[in-house]
GROMACS .gro file of C-alpha atoms in nm:
model
  384
    1MET     CA    1   1.303  -1.845  -0.761
    2GLY     CA    2   1.449  -1.531  -0.601
    3LEU     CA    3   1.343  -1.341  -0.293
    4SER     CA    4   1.024  -1.212  -0.457
    5MET     CA    5   0.746  -1.390  -0.639
    6ARG     CA    6   0.726  -1.313  -1.010
    7ALA     CA    7   0.388  -1.239  -1.167
    8LEU     CA    8   0.322  -1.216  -1.540
    9TYR     CA    9   0.025  -0.985  -1.603
   10MET     CA   10  -0.133  -0.999  -1.951
   11ILE     CA   11  -0.363  -0.710  -2.040
   12SER     CA   12  -0.635  -0.662  -2.299
   13SER     CA   13  -0.544  -0.380  -2.537
   14ILE     CA   14  -0.907  -0.279  -2.602
   15GLY     CA   15  -0.931   0.055  -2.423
   16LEU     CA   16  -0.726   0.170  -2.124
   17GLY     CA   17  -0.957   0.047  -1.847
   18HIS     CA   18  -0.784  -0.289  -1.825
   19ALA     CA   19  -0.440  -0.133  -1.786
   20ALA     CA   20  -0.572   0.129  -1.542
   21ARG     CA   21  -0.723  -0.121  -1.298
   22ALA     CA   22  -0.431  -0.361  -1.345
   23ARG     CA   23  -0.196  -0.081  -1.243
   24VAL     CA   24  -0.378  -0.046  -0.911
   25VAL     CA   25  -0.382  -0.423  -0.849
   26ALA     CA   26  -0.014  -0.449  -0.944
   27SER     CA   27   0.069  -0.172  -0.698
   28GLU     CA   28  -0.092  -0.379  -0.423
   29LEU     CA   29   0.095  -0.691  -0.537
   30THR     CA   30   0.423  -0.501  -0.533
   31ARG     CA   31   0.359  -0.403  -0.173
   32ARG     CA   32   0.322  -0.774  -0.099
   33GLY     CA   33   0.664  -0.850  -0.243
   34PHE     CA   34   0.572  -0.946  -0.600
   35ASP     CA   35   0.781  -0.853  -0.901
   36VAL     CA   36   0.514  -0.774  -1.161
   37GLU     CA   37   0.588  -0.783  -1.534
   38PHE     CA   38   0.330  -0.682  -1.792
   39ILE     CA   39   0.252  -0.787  -2.145
   40ALA     CA   40   0.051  -0.494  -2.278
   41SER     CA   41   0.048  -0.356  -2.631
   42GLY     CA   42  -0.023  -0.009  -2.769
   43ALA     CA   43  -0.154   0.261  -2.538
   44SER     CA   44  -0.197   0.006  -2.256
   45GLY     CA   45   0.179  -0.049  -2.249
   46GLU     CA   46   0.244   0.326  -2.262
   47TYR     CA   47   0.007   0.377  -1.969
   48LEU     CA   48   0.180   0.119  -1.750
   49GLU     CA   49   0.527   0.245  -1.838
   50ALA     CA   50   0.418   0.599  -1.743
   51TRP     CA   51   0.345   0.461  -1.396
   52GLY     CA   52   0.691   0.302  -1.375
   53PHE     CA   53   0.596  -0.062  -1.433
   54ASN     CA   54   0.802  -0.315  -1.624
   55VAL     CA   55   0.639  -0.385  -1.961
   56ASN     CA   56   0.806  -0.673  -2.145
   57LYS     CA   57   0.970  -0.542  -2.462
   58LEU     CA   58   0.792  -0.807  -2.675
   59SER     CA   59   0.476  -0.599  -2.618
   60ARG     CA   60   0.603  -0.363  -2.888
   61GLU     CA   61   0.579  -0.648  -3.138
   62LEU     CA   62   0.211  -0.708  -3.063
   63ARG     CA   63  -0.075  -0.548  -3.251
   64SER     CA   64  -0.334  -0.364  -3.047
   65LEU     CA   65  -0.687  -0.504  -3.050
   66GLY     CA   66  -0.797  -0.153  -2.955
   67ASP     CA   67  -0.682  -0.031  -3.297
   68VAL     CA   68  -0.895  -0.301  -3.460
   69PHE     CA   69  -1.195  -0.195  -3.251
   70TYR     CA   70  -1.149   0.175  -3.330
   71ARG     CA   71  -1.107   0.120  -3.703
   72ASN     CA   72  -1.417  -0.099  -3.721
   73TYR     CA   73  -1.617   0.140  -3.504
   74LEU     CA   74  -1.545   0.424  -3.743
   75ARG     CA   75  -1.630   0.211  -4.046
   76ARG     CA   76  -1.948   0.050  -3.909
   77GLY     CA   77  -2.065   0.313  -3.661
   78SER     CA   78  -2.110   0.044  -3.398
   79GLY     CA   79  -1.912  -0.120  -3.119
   80GLY     CA   80  -2.095  -0.448  -3.171
   81PHE     CA   81  -1.926  -0.769  -3.283
   82SER     CA   82  -2.001  -0.844  -3.646
   83LEU     CA   83  -1.865  -1.168  -3.789
   84GLY     CA   84  -1.598  -0.969  -3.973
   85VAL     CA   85  -1.487  -0.796  -3.652
   86VAL     CA   86  -1.469  -1.126  -3.462
   87MET     CA   87  -1.264  -1.285  -3.739
   88GLU     CA   88  -1.021  -0.991  -3.762
   89MET     CA   89  -0.975  -0.972  -3.387
   90GLY     CA   90  -0.922  -1.349  -3.383
   91ARG     CA   91  -0.646  -1.322  -3.643
   92VAL     CA   92  -0.472  -1.041  -3.455
   93ALA     CA   93  -0.500  -1.220  -3.120
   94SER     CA   94  -0.368  -1.543  -3.275
   95ARG     CA   95  -0.068  -1.360  -3.421
   96ASN     CA   96   0.002  -1.200  -3.083
   97ARG     CA   97  -0.040  -1.534  -2.908
   98VAL     CA   98   0.224  -1.699  -3.128
   99ILE     CA   99   0.471  -1.420  -3.045
  100VAL     CA  100   0.404  -1.453  -2.671
  101GLU     CA  101   0.429  -1.832  -2.673
  102GLY     CA  102   0.759  -1.815  -2.860
  103SER     CA  103   0.914  -1.555  -2.630
  104ILE     CA  104   0.790  -1.621  -2.276
  105ASP     CA  105   0.897  -1.912  -2.055
  106LEU     CA  106   0.625  -1.953  -1.793
  107ASP     CA  107   0.865  -2.154  -1.577
  108ASP     CA  108   1.027  -1.819  -1.495
  109TYR     CA  109   0.711  -1.697  -1.320
  110ASP     CA  110   0.510  -1.793  -1.014
  111LEU     CA  111   0.172  -1.651  -1.115
  112LEU     CA  112  -0.013  -1.566  -1.436
  113ILE     CA  113  -0.281  -1.295  -1.431
  114ALA     CA  114  -0.497  -1.223  -1.735
  115ASP     CA  115  -0.718  -0.915  -1.746
  116GLU     CA  116  -0.946  -1.007  -2.035
  117SER     CA  117  -0.636  -1.105  -2.232
  118TRP     CA  118  -0.764  -1.268  -2.550
  119GLU     CA  119  -0.413  -1.396  -2.616
  120ALA     CA  120  -0.397  -1.577  -2.282
  121MET     CA  121  -0.753  -1.710  -2.309
  122GLY     CA  122  -0.678  -1.852  -2.653
  123SER     CA  123  -0.345  -2.016  -2.571
  124ASN     CA  124  -0.352  -2.387  -2.498
  125ARG     CA  125   0.017  -2.370  -2.408
  126ILE     CA  126  -0.049  -2.109  -2.141
  127LEU     CA  127  -0.370  -2.262  -2.006
  128SER     CA  128  -0.222  -2.613  -1.984
  129HIS     CA  129   0.089  -2.496  -1.797
  130LYS     CA  130   0.115  -2.578  -1.427
  131ILE     CA  131   0.156  -2.211  -1.328
  132PRO     CA  132  -0.133  -2.079  -1.112
  133LYS     CA  133  -0.364  -1.879  -1.338
  134ALA     CA  134  -0.617  -1.607  -1.259
  135ILE     CA  135  -0.853  -1.417  -1.484
  136LEU     CA  136  -1.011  -1.077  -1.414
  137ILE     CA  137  -1.300  -0.979  -1.639
  138ASP     CA  138  -1.613  -0.761  -1.634
  139PHE     CA  139  -1.840  -0.970  -1.858
  140ILE     CA  140  -1.896  -1.344  -1.883
  141ALA     CA  141  -2.101  -1.363  -2.201
  142TYR     CA  142  -2.152  -1.159  -2.514
  143ARG     CA  143  -2.515  -1.063  -2.568
  144ALA     CA  144  -2.625  -1.010  -2.927
  145ARG     CA  145  -2.820  -0.695  -3.013
  146GLY     CA  146  -2.959  -0.808  -3.344
  147PHE     CA  147  -2.973  -1.090  -3.596
  148SER     CA  148  -2.632  -1.003  -3.745
  149GLU     CA  149  -2.465  -1.064  -3.408
  150ILE     CA  150  -2.607  -1.410  -3.340
  151ILE     CA  151  -2.321  -1.604  -3.501
  152PRO     CA  152  -2.055  -1.377  -3.344
  153ARG     CA  153  -2.228  -1.429  -3.006
  154ILE     CA  154  -2.206  -1.808  -3.047
  155LEU     CA  155  -1.839  -1.793  -3.146
  156VAL     CA  156  -1.734  -1.551  -2.873
  157ASN     CA  157  -1.925  -1.729  -2.595
  158ARG     CA  158  -1.795  -2.069  -2.700
  159PHE     CA  159  -1.442  -1.927  -2.681
  160LEU     CA  160  -1.505  -1.776  -2.336
  161THR     CA  161  -1.658  -2.096  -2.200
  162LYS     CA  162  -1.358  -2.304  -2.301
  163ALA     CA  163  -1.116  -2.050  -2.154
  164PHE     CA  164  -1.287  -1.968  -1.823
  165ARG     CA  165  -1.290  -2.329  -1.701
  166ARG     CA  166  -0.911  -2.354  -1.727
  167PHE     CA  167  -0.827  -2.073  -1.484
  168ASP     CA  168  -0.765  -2.153  -1.118
  169LEU     CA  169  -0.913  -1.824  -0.995
  170ARG     CA  170  -1.191  -1.629  -1.167
  171LEU     CA  171  -1.263  -1.274  -1.046
  172PHE     CA  172  -1.555  -1.069  -1.173
  173ILE     CA  173  -1.492  -0.695  -1.167
  174GLY     CA  174  -1.808  -0.553  -1.322
  175PHE     CA  175  -2.148  -0.468  -1.177
  176ARG     CA  176  -2.310  -0.760  -0.995
  177GLU     CA  177  -2.585  -0.787  -1.255
  178GLY     CA  178  -2.324  -0.900  -1.506
  179LEU     CA  179  -2.281  -1.228  -1.316
  180ARG     CA  180  -2.631  -1.349  -1.393
  181GLY     CA  181  -2.612  -1.701  -1.530
  182ASP     CA  182  -2.259  -1.760  -1.402
  183LYS     CA  183  -2.171  -2.128  -1.435
  184TYR     CA  184  -1.795  -2.095  -1.398
  185GLY     CA  185  -1.758  -2.014  -1.028
  186PHE     CA  186  -1.655  -1.647  -1.052
  187LYS     CA  187  -1.594  -1.458  -0.729
  188TYR     CA  188  -1.764  -1.120  -0.729
  189ILE     CA  189  -1.532  -0.824  -0.665
  190GLY     CA  190  -1.700  -0.521  -0.827
  191PRO     CA  191  -1.555  -0.244  -1.046
  192ILE     CA  192  -1.198  -0.153  -0.954
  193PRO     CA  193  -1.116   0.220  -0.978
  194PRO     CA  194  -0.807   0.328  -1.173
  195VAL     CA  195  -0.663   0.513  -0.876
  196LEU     CA  196  -0.622   0.474  -0.502
  197GLU     CA  197  -0.795   0.740  -0.298
  198LYS     CA  198  -0.468   0.850  -0.140
  199GLU     CA  199  -0.323   0.915  -0.486
  200MET     CA  200  -0.587   1.175  -0.582
  201LEU     CA  201  -0.496   1.539  -0.541
  202ASP     CA  202  -0.745   1.788  -0.403
  203ARG     CA  203  -0.916   2.035  -0.636
  204ASP     CA  204  -0.672   2.324  -0.592
  205SER     CA  205  -0.357   2.110  -0.615
  206ALA     CA  206  -0.487   1.931  -0.923
  207ARG     CA  207  -0.571   2.260  -1.093
  208ARG     CA  208  -0.225   2.398  -1.026
  209MET     CA  209  -0.073   2.082  -1.172
  210LEU     CA  210  -0.283   2.118  -1.489
  211GLY     CA  211  -0.241   2.495  -1.514
  212LEU     CA  212  -0.613   2.565  -1.471
  213GLY     CA  213  -0.755   2.881  -1.317
  214ASP     CA  214  -1.060   2.951  -1.101
  215GLY     CA  215  -1.330   2.901  -1.364
  216VAL     CA  216  -1.566   2.615  -1.442
  217TYR     CA  217  -1.401   2.328  -1.629
  218ILE     CA  218  -1.564   2.038  -1.811
  219LEU     CA  219  -1.343   1.739  -1.893
  220PHE     CA  220  -1.433   1.536  -2.200
  221SER     CA  221  -1.255   1.202  -2.213
  222LEU     CA  222  -1.234   1.035  -2.552
  223GLY     CA  223  -1.195   0.693  -2.389
  224GLY     CA  224  -0.910   0.449  -2.426
  225THR     CA  225  -0.994   0.334  -2.779
  226GLY     CA  226  -1.053   0.690  -2.900
  227ALA     CA  227  -1.397   0.593  -3.028
  228GLY     CA  228  -1.544   0.887  -2.837
  229PHE     CA  229  -1.363   1.114  -3.084
  230GLU     CA  230  -1.663   1.101  -3.318
  231THR     CA  231  -1.875   1.279  -3.055
  232LEU     CA  232  -1.639   1.575  -3.010
  233THR     CA  233  -1.833   1.796  -3.251
  234LYS     CA  234  -2.153   1.735  -3.055
  235ILE     CA  235  -1.972   1.811  -2.728
  236LEU     CA  236  -1.843   2.140  -2.872
  237ASP     CA  237  -2.199   2.225  -2.981
  238ALA     CA  238  -2.319   2.147  -2.627
  239MET     CA  239  -2.060   2.388  -2.486
  240ARG     CA  240  -2.189   2.664  -2.719
  241ILE     CA  241  -2.542   2.598  -2.596
  242LEU     CA  242  -2.424   2.631  -2.236
  243ARG     CA  243  -2.271   2.968  -2.319
  244ASP     CA  244  -2.603   3.074  -2.475
  245TRP     CA  245  -2.756   2.986  -2.138
  246ASP     CA  246  -2.502   3.216  -1.967
  247ILE     CA  247  -2.303   2.925  -1.824
  248ASP     CA  248  -1.938   3.018  -1.870
  249ALA     CA  249  -1.750   2.688  -1.874
  250GLU     CA  250  -1.433   2.581  -2.053
  251LEU     CA  251  -1.388   2.244  -2.218
  252VAL     CA  252  -1.072   2.038  -2.165
  253VAL     CA  253  -1.025   1.723  -2.370
  254ALA     CA  254  -0.843   1.413  -2.246
  255PRO     CA  255  -0.714   1.231  -2.556
  256GLY     CA  256  -0.712   0.886  -2.391
  257SER     CA  257  -0.375   0.808  -2.548
  258ARG     CA  258  -0.088   1.003  -2.702
  259GLY     CA  259  -0.195   0.891  -3.048
  260PHE     CA  260  -0.479   1.145  -3.053
  261LEU     CA  261  -0.285   1.445  -2.920
  262GLU     CA  262  -0.167   1.579  -3.254
  263HIS     CA  263  -0.513   1.563  -3.412
  264LEU     CA  264  -0.674   1.738  -3.115
  265ASN     CA  265  -0.409   2.011  -3.116
  266ARG     CA  266  -0.487   2.081  -3.482
  267LEU     CA  267  -0.851   2.134  -3.388
  268GLY     CA  268  -0.753   2.409  -3.146
  269VAL     CA  269  -0.928   2.264  -2.840
  270LYS     CA  270  -0.773   2.277  -2.493
  271VAL     CA  271  -0.610   1.939  -2.433
  272VAL     CA  272  -0.458   1.764  -2.132
  273ASP     CA  273  -0.089   1.779  -2.211
  274ASP     CA  274   0.137   1.482  -2.277
  275LYS     CA  275   0.292   1.453  -1.932
  276HIS     CA  276  -0.047   1.429  -1.761
  277ILE     CA  277  -0.242   1.203  -2.000
  278TYR     CA  278  -0.184   0.879  -1.814
  279LYS     CA  279  -0.184   1.035  -1.465
  280LEU     CA  280  -0.522   1.201  -1.512
  281PRO     CA  281  -0.705   0.975  -1.262
  282THR     CA  282  -0.504   1.143  -0.985
  283LEU     CA  283  -0.609   1.489  -1.111
  284VAL     CA  284  -0.978   1.434  -1.179
  285ARG     CA  285  -1.091   1.655  -0.889
  286ALA     CA  286  -0.967   1.956  -1.086
  287PHE     CA  287  -1.286   1.938  -1.293
  288ASP     CA  288  -1.643   2.037  -1.219
  289VAL     CA  289  -1.795   1.773  -1.449
  290VAL     CA  290  -1.650   1.482  -1.647
  291VAL     CA  291  -1.814   1.372  -1.973
  292SER     CA  292  -1.716   1.034  -2.110
  293PRO     CA  293  -1.820   0.711  -2.279
  294SER     CA  294  -1.957   0.480  -2.009
  295GLY     CA  295  -1.660   0.254  -1.955
  296LEU     CA  296  -1.621   0.097  -1.611
  297SER     CA  297  -1.289   0.269  -1.549
  298THR     CA  298  -1.441   0.616  -1.581
  299ILE     CA  299  -1.751   0.521  -1.383
  300SER     CA  300  -1.544   0.381  -1.096
  301LEU     CA  301  -1.317   0.687  -1.104
  302LEU     CA  302  -1.617   0.917  -1.069
  303ALA     CA  303  -1.750   0.695  -0.791
  304ILE     CA  304  -1.435   0.711  -0.581
  305SER     CA  305  -1.370   1.080  -0.646
  306GLY     CA  306  -1.726   1.211  -0.611
  307VAL     CA  307  -1.684   1.432  -0.921
  308PRO     CA  308  -2.014   1.466  -1.114
  309GLY     CA  309  -2.018   1.286  -1.446
  310VAL     CA  310  -2.223   1.254  -1.764
  311VAL     CA  311  -2.176   0.922  -1.941
  312PHE     CA  312  -2.308   0.777  -2.265
  313PRO     CA  313  -2.253   0.441  -2.436
  314LEU     CA  314  -2.067   0.404  -2.761
  315ARG     CA  315  -2.318   0.290  -3.023
  316GLY     CA  316  -2.367  -0.085  -3.021
  317HIS     CA  317  -2.119  -0.143  -2.736
  318PHE     CA  318  -2.317  -0.388  -2.523
  319GLU     CA  319  -2.107  -0.350  -2.206
  320GLN     CA  320  -2.131   0.029  -2.211
  321ILE     CA  321  -2.503   0.017  -2.287
  322GLU     CA  322  -2.555  -0.201  -1.979
  323ASN     CA  323  -2.325   0.023  -1.771
  324SER     CA  324  -2.532   0.326  -1.870
  325LEU     CA  325  -2.852   0.154  -1.762
  326LEU     CA  326  -2.708   0.041  -1.428
  327VAL     CA  327  -2.502   0.338  -1.319
  328SER     CA  328  -2.787   0.558  -1.197
  329ARG     CA  329  -2.905   0.268  -0.981
  330TYR     CA  330  -2.585   0.291  -0.776
  331LEU     CA  331  -2.434   0.637  -0.819
  332SER     CA  332  -2.624   0.962  -0.773
  333ASN     CA  333  -2.335   1.179  -0.899
  334ILE     CA  334  -2.338   1.021  -1.248
  335TYR     CA  335  -2.600   1.111  -1.511
  336SER     CA  336  -2.654   0.879  -1.803
  337LEU     CA  337  -2.759   0.944  -2.161
  338GLY     CA  338  -2.863   0.680  -2.411
  339GLU     CA  339  -2.698   0.588  -2.739
  340ALA     CA  340  -2.882   0.866  -2.924
  341TRP     CA  341  -2.844   1.213  -2.776
  342SER     CA  342  -2.833   1.567  -2.908
  343PRO     CA  343  -2.605   1.856  -2.811
  344THR     CA  344  -2.903   2.006  -2.629
  345ASP     CA  345  -2.949   1.683  -2.431
  346MET     CA  346  -2.582   1.695  -2.335
  347ALA     CA  347  -2.591   2.064  -2.242
  348ARG     CA  348  -2.900   2.013  -2.028
  349THR     CA  349  -2.742   1.718  -1.846
  350ILE     CA  350  -2.411   1.899  -1.787
  351LYS     CA  351  -2.609   2.191  -1.641
  352ARG     CA  352  -2.786   1.950  -1.408
  353ALA     CA  353  -2.455   1.796  -1.301
  354LEU     CA  354  -2.304   2.139  -1.237
  355GLY     CA  355  -2.600   2.226  -1.018
  356ALA     CA  356  -2.561   1.909  -0.813
  357GLY     CA  357  -2.190   1.959  -0.739
  358SER     CA  358  -1.949   1.701  -0.605
  359ALA     CA  359  -2.071   1.414  -0.394
  360LYS     CA  360  -1.907   1.184  -0.146
  361GLY     CA  361  -1.738   0.889  -0.315
  362TYR     CA  362  -1.937   0.567  -0.322
  363ARG     CA  363  -1.675   0.322  -0.201
  364GLY     CA  364  -1.929   0.054  -0.116
  365VAL     CA  365  -2.005   0.001  -0.484
  366LEU     CA  366  -1.641  -0.051  -0.582
  367GLY     CA  367  -1.415  -0.352  -0.576
  368ASP     CA  368  -1.122  -0.354  -0.335
  369PRO     CA  369  -0.784  -0.388  -0.513
  370SER     CA  370  -0.628  -0.494  -0.183
  371MET     CA  371  -0.869  -0.790  -0.165
  372VAL     CA  372  -0.781  -0.882  -0.523
  373ALA     CA  373  -0.410  -0.876  -0.440
  374ASP     CA  374  -0.472  -1.095  -0.135
  375LEU     CA  375  -0.660  -1.352  -0.344
  376LEU     CA  376  -0.386  -1.354  -0.607
  377SER     CA  377  -0.119  -1.391  -0.340
  378GLN     CA  378  -0.303  -1.683  -0.182
  379LEU     CA  379  -0.333  -1.852  -0.521
  380SER     CA  380   0.038  -1.815  -0.582
  381PHE     CA  381   0.145  -1.940  -0.240
  382ARG     CA  382  -0.090  -2.240  -0.251
  383ALA     CA  383   0.110  -2.368  -0.546
  384LEU     CA  384   0.441  -2.367  -0.357
   0.00000   0.00000   0.00000
């Protein structure tokens, strides 16, 4: 072992929220002398590389579970877990796991961190290794939303139960309500924002960086999986309704990942350009309102920045549905719509958010990445 401790950080590739919060935690670990190396496929790997982190080159050989989610969401119109989705994701995760197990020697590392990594959770070789292991996750059980999801719920929860017990440190980074029924000994942390407060630019500086003028700007984020793309037409209709109401606002679309840039450019909408896609959390104060699927990463970003937001759950996505129900309980600057909403509903809610203006960030609701880094450091040093 060299002068620094080496941490292997395995990231779920479903959406960008895992990579975004891992980037903040890894920054704190780096300040504590850790050499952090990521395994992150698809857009998650691109995101971390954009921030200057070391992403193991084997990540390029892995298939993204986010692509599986997006393809099935478009086909089924739901983010729920059907049996077919569970089986396909299981096959992809198993293929990825074999690649990781054949390429990574855990003896070269001092700490393993898994942020909802299905590959790590499903690997007996990884979980039986003596290396200290920590898991960060924002749900502890899959809750079925209909008869067709009962068998998938049994399969997924059985998998999670077997995996959770084999980690040395279990950190819960969702809303506290998500820990109901915990029988694994998770430590509650709370949602971790994708940016440190000191990294965020003020409104004027952020606007100059993005080339925005003095008008009113609405940011629509597609989300990390791109599943929010299907709602773009409704968002554009909502913007036309706002103009009919004499509210002159311009829409800017954040593609979530570079994969959606070309398609958005063909549509002729104003898009966050390539060099700013993955640094957008630092620039969020440029906007008057942010509209987005209700992922925890966006919610925690709005909380720490104070920018007003309108969030809605992807259809059938149980975590986002619960986030949408809980967010107004904690955050007065975020307005929530249900799964079914019309362009008029969206326009009305954006108007309300514009009227409210920015609010002070709600830091008390959020998890502290510095605390997470301290807990991970303690776990690593206890094993020495």
